[in-house]
Short mmCIF file of C-alpha atoms and ligand atoms in Angstrom, two decimals:
data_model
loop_
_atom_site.label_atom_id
_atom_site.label_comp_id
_atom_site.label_asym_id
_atom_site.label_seq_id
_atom_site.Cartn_x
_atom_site.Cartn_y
_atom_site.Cartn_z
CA UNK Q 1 168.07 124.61 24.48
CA UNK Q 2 164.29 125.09 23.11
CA UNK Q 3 163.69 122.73 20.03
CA UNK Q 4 160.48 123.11 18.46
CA UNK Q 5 157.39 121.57 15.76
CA UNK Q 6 157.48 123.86 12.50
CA UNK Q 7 154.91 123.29 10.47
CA UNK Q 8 155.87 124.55 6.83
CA UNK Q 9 153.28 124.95 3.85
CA UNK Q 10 154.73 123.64 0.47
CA UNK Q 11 153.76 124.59 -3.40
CA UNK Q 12 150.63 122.92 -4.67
CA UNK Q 13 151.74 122.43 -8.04
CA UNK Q 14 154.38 125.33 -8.55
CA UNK Q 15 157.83 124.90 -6.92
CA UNK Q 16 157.92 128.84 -7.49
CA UNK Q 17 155.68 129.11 -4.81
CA UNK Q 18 158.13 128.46 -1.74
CA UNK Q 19 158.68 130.64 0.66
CA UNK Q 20 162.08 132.12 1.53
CA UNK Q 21 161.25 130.99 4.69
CA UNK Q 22 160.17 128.13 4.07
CA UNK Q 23 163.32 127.09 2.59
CA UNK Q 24 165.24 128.61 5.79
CA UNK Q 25 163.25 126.54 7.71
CA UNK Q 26 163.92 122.85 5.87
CA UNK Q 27 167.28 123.74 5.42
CA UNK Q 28 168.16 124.33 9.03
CA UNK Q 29 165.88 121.37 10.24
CA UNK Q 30 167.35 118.61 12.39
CA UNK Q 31 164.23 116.48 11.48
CA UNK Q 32 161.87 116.92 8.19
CA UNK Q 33 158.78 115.16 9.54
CA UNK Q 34 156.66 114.28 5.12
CA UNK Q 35 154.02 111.73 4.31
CA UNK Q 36 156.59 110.56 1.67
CA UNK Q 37 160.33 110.89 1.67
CA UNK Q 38 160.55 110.37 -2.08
CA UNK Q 39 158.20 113.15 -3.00
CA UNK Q 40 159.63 115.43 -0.70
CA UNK Q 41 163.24 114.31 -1.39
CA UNK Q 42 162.53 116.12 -4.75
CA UNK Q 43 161.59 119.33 -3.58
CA UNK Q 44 164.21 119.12 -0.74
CA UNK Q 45 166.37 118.75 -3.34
CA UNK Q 46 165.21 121.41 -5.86
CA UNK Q 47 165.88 123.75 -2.65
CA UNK Q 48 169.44 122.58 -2.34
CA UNK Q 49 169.65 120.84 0.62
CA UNK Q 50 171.92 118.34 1.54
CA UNK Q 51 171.90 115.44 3.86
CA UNK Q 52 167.98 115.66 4.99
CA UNK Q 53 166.74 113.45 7.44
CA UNK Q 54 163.21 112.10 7.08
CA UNK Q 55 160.90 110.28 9.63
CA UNK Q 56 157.55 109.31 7.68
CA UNK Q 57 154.25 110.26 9.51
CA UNK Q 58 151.01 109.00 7.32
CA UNK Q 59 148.18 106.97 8.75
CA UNK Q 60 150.41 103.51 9.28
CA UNK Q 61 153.34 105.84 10.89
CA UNK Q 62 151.81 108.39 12.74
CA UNK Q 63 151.71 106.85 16.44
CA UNK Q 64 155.72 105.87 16.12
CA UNK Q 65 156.35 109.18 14.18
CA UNK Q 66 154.52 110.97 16.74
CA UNK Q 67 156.97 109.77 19.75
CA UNK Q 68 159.96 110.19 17.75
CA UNK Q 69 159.10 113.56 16.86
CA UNK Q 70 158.10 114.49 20.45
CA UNK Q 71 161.14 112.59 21.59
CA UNK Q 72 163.65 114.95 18.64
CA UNK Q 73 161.91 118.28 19.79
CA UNK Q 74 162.17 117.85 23.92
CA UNK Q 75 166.28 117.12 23.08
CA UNK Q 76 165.92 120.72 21.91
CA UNK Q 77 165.93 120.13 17.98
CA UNK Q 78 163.91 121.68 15.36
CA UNK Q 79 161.67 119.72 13.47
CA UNK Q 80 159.56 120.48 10.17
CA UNK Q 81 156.62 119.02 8.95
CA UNK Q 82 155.28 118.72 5.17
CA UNK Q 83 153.24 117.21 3.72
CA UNK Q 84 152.87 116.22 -0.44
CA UNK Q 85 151.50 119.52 -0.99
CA UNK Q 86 150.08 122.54 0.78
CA UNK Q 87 149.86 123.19 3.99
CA UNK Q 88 149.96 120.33 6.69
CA UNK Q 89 147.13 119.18 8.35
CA UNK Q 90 145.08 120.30 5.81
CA UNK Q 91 143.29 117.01 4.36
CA UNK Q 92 146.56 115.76 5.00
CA UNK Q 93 148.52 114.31 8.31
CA UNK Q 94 149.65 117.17 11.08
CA UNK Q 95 146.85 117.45 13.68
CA UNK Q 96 147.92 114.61 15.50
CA UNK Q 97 151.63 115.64 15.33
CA UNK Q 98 150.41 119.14 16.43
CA UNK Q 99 148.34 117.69 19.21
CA UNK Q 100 151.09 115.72 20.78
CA UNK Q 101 153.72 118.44 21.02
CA UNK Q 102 151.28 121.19 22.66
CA UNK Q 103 150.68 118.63 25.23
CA UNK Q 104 154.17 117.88 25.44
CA UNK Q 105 154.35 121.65 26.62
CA UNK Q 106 156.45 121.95 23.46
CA UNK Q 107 156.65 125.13 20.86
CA UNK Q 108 154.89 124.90 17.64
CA UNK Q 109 155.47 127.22 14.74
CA UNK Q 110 153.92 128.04 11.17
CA UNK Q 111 155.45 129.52 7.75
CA UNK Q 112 152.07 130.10 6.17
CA UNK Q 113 151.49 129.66 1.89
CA UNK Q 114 149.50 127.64 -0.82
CA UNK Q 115 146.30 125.89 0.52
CA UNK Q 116 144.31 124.53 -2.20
CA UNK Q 117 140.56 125.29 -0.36
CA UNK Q 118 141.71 128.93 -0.45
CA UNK Q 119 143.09 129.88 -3.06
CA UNK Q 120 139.82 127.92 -4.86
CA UNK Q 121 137.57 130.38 -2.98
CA UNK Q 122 139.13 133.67 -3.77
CA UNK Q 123 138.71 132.55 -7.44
CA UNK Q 124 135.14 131.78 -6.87
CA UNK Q 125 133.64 135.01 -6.92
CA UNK Q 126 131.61 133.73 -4.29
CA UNK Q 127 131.47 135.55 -0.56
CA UNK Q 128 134.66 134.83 1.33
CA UNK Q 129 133.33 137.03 4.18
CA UNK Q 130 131.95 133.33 5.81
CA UNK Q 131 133.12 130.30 4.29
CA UNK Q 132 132.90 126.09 5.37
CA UNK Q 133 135.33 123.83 4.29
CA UNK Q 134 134.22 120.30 3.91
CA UNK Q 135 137.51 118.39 3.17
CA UNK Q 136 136.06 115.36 0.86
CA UNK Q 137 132.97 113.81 0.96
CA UNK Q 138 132.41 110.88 2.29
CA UNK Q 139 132.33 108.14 -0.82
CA UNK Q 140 128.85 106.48 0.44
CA UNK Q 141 125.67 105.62 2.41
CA UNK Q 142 123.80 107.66 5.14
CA UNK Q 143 127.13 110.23 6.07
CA UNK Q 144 127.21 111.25 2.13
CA UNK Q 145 123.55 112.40 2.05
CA UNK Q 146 123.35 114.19 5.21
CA UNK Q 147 126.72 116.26 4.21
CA UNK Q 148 125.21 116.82 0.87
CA UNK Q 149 122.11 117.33 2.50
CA UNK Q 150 124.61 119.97 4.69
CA UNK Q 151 125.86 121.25 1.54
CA UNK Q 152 122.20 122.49 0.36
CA UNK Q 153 120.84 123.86 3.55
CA UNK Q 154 124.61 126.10 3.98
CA UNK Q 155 123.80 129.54 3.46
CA UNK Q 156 127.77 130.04 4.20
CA UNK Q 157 129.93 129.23 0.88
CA UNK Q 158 130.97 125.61 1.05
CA UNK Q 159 135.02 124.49 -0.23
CA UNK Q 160 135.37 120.76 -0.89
CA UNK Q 161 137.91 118.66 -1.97
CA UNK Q 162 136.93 115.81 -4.73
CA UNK Q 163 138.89 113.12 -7.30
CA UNK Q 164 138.54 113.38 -10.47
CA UNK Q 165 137.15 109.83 -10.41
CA UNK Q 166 134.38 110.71 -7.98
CA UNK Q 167 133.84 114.31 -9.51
CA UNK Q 168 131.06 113.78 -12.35
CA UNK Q 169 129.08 111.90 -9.91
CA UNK Q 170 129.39 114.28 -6.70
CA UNK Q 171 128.42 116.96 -9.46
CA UNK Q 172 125.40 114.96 -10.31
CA UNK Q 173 124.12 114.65 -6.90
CA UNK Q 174 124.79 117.77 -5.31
CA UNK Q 175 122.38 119.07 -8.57
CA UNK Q 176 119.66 117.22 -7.26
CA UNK Q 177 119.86 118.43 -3.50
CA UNK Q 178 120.91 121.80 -3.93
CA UNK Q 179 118.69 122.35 -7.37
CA UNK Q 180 120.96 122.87 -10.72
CA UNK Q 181 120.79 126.67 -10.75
CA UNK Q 182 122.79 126.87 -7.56
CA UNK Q 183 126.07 128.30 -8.75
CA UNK Q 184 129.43 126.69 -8.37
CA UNK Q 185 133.09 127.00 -8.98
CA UNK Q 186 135.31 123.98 -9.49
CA UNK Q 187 139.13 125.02 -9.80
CA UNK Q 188 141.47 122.43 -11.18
CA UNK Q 189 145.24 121.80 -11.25
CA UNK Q 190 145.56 125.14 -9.49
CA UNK Q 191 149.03 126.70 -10.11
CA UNK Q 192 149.93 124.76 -12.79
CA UNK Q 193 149.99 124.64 -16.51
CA UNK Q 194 146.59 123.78 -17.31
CA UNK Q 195 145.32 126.00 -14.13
CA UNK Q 196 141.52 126.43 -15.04
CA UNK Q 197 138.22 127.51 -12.98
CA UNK Q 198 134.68 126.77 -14.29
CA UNK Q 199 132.28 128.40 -13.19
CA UNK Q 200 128.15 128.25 -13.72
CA UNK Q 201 125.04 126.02 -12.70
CA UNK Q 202 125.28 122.72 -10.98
CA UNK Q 203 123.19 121.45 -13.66
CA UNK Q 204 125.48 122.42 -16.30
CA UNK Q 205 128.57 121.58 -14.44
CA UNK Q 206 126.82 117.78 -13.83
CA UNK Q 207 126.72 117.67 -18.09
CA UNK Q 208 129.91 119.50 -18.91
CA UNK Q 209 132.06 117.44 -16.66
CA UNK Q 210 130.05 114.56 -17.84
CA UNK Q 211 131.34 115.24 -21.37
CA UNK Q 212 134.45 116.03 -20.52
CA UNK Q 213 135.72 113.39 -18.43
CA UNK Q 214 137.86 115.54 -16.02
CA UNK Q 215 141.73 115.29 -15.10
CA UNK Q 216 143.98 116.57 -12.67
CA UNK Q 217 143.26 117.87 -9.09
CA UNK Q 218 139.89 119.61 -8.27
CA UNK Q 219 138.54 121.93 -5.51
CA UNK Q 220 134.71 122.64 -5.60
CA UNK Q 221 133.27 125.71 -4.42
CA UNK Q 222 129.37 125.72 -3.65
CA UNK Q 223 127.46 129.52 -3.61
CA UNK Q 224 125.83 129.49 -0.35
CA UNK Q 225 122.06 128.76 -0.14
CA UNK Q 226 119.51 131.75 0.01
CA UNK Q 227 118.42 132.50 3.13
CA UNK Q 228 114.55 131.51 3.64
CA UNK Q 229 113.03 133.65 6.21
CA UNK Q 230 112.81 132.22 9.56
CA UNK Q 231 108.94 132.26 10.00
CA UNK Q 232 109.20 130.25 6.78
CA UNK Q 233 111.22 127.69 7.97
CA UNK Q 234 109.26 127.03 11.12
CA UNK Q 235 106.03 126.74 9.11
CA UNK Q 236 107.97 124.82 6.32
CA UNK Q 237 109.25 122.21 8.87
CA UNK Q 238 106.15 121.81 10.78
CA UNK Q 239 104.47 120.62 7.39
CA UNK Q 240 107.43 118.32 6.20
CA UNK Q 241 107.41 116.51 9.59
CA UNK Q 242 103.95 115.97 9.55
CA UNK Q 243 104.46 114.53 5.82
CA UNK Q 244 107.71 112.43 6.82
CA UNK Q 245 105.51 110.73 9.98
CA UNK Q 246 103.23 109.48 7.53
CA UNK Q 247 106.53 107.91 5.51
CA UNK Q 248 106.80 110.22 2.62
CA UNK Q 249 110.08 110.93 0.88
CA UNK Q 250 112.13 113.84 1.53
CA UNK Q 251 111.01 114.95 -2.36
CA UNK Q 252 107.67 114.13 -1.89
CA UNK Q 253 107.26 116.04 1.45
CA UNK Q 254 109.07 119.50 -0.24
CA UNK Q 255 106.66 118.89 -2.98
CA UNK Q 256 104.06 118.91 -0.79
CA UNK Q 257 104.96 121.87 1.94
CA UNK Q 258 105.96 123.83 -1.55
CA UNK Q 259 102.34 123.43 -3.00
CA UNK Q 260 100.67 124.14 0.84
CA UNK Q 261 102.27 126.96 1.63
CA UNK Q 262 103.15 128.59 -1.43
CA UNK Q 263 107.12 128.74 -0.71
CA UNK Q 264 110.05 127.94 -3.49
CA UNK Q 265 110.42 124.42 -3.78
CA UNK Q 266 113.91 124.89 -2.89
CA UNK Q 267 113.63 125.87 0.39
CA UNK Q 268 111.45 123.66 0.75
CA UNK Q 269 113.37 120.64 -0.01
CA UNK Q 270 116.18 122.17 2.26
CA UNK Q 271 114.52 122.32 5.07
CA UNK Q 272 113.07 118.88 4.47
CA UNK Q 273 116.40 117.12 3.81
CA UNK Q 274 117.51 118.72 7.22
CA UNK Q 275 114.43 117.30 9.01
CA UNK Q 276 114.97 114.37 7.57
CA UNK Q 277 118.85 113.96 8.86
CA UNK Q 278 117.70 115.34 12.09
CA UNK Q 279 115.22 112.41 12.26
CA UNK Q 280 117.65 110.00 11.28
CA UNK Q 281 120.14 111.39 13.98
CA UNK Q 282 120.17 108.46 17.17
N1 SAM G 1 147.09 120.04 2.30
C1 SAM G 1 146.60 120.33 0.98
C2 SAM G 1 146.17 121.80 0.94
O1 SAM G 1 146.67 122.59 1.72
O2 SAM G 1 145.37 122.17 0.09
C3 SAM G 1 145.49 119.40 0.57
C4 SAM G 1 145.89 117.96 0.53
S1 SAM G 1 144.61 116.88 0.03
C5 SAM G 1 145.31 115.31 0.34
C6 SAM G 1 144.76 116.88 -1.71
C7 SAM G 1 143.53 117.52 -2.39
O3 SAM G 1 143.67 118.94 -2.40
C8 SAM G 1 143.39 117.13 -3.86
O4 SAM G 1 142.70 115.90 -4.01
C9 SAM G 1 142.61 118.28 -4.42
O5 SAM G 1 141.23 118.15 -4.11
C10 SAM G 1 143.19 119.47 -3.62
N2 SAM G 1 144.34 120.05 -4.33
C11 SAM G 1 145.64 119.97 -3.98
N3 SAM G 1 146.40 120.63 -4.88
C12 SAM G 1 145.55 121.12 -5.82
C13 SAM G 1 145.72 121.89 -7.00
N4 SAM G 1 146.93 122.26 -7.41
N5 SAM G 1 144.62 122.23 -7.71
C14 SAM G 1 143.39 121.86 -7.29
N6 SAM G 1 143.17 121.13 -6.19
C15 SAM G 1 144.23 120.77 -5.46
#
């Protein structure tokens, strides 16, 4: 008797977009491990299934989950594990789950489908050939600007996952530290009716989705930085730490390495915000 952790991806908007064995999976479950029995209840339902039984795992749950779904799989059972949408452990509960049954010695299983972060950056246009995902930003203080700070200095294409109450804002400051021609992508309510990616500057993005206050579920997809030449860089940061040990700004130091040495301003201010977080680093 083997039982065994399956962890099954679900539609992000689209029921259309279950697998066949996805569905084989949930329906021959002894356990459906979701974040929230009513939400899944309705796809579990849409799929036909009868008599389901749930055990909860979100942030409250998860320790108690965890030994109950241990506990299920060692008696040899199968269980699955959803989330509200996509795939689990995605910006979403799993990893601990996943965690506890390998070291268990247990058998874990995947029926791949819909992530939100990727199918935002094959509609980018941007290079998929390296890519960072970023899950959401933090909402405040010192760990927001060094992962915006992050953001700008990426020359890798950069996926993140935002509200639309936070969106206008993030928008707004990731035009001032990555400059507003850097080009974006943000992809809303993908796979449903009003699917819809805009792409352009982050300084026109920052004053369209101003004017538009946005709706729905968003993925943001950042072009990676240019690369600056390495010699640059070295020269570049050996000016901006000279400027930030006399207590100028991150801006003012760019500004000030820019003029010296004749490099964009841009890469300027990137390498300075990365001095600067390297600096503020204990
Ligand atoms: N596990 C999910 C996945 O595989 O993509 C992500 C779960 S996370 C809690 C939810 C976030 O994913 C949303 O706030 C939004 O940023 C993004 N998202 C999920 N579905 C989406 C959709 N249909 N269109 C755009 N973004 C979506």
């Amino acid at each position: 008797m083997s039982g065994s952790l399956v962890l099954v991806a679900t539609p992000i908007g689209n029921l259309g977009d279950i697998s066949q064995r996805a569905h084989e999976v949930l329906a021959v479950a002894d356990l459906i491990a979701c974040e929230d029995s009513r939400h899944s209840g309705r796809l579990v339902k849409h799929l036909g299934i009868a008599d389901p039984r749930y055990v909860v795992v979100n942030e409250h749950t998860e320790r108690e989950a965890t030994k109950r779904i241990v506990e299920t799989i060692s008696s040899g059972n199968t269980v699955a594990l959803i989330t509200d949408a996509g795939t689990p452990a995605i910006s979403d509960p799993g990893a601990v789950v996943v965690r506890a049954v390998i070291d268990a010695g247990l058998a874990v299983s995947a029926v791949p489908g819909p992530a939100a972060l990727v199918m935002a950056l094959v509609l980018s246009g941007f290079s998929t050939t390296r890519f960072v995902f970023e899950g959401f930003l933090p909402r405040s203080g010192s760990d927001r600007e060094r992962r915006l700070a992050d953001i700008a200095a990426e020359e890798r294409t950069v996926i993140f996952y935002e509200s639309p109450g936070r969106i206008t804002r993030t928008l707004t400051d990731l035009a001032v530290t990555c400059g507003d021609q850097r080009r974006i992508a943000v992809a809303r309510e993908l796979t449903k009716m009003h699917e819809d990616v805009w792409r352009g500057t982050l300084g026109d993005a920052a004053a369209h989705f101003a004017a538009n206050p946005p709706r729905g579920e968003f993925v943001v997809v950042v072009d990676g930085a240019a690369p600056t030449p390495a010699a640059d860089e070295e020269l570049i940061a050996r000016v901006v730490d000279e400027s930030l040990a006399t207590g100028l700004s991150v801006r003012d130091a760019a500004d000030r390495a820019a003029r010296t040495l004749g490099v964009a301003r841009r890469a300027a201010y990137r390498v300075a915000l990365s001095r600067r977080a390297a600096r503020d680093t204990p």
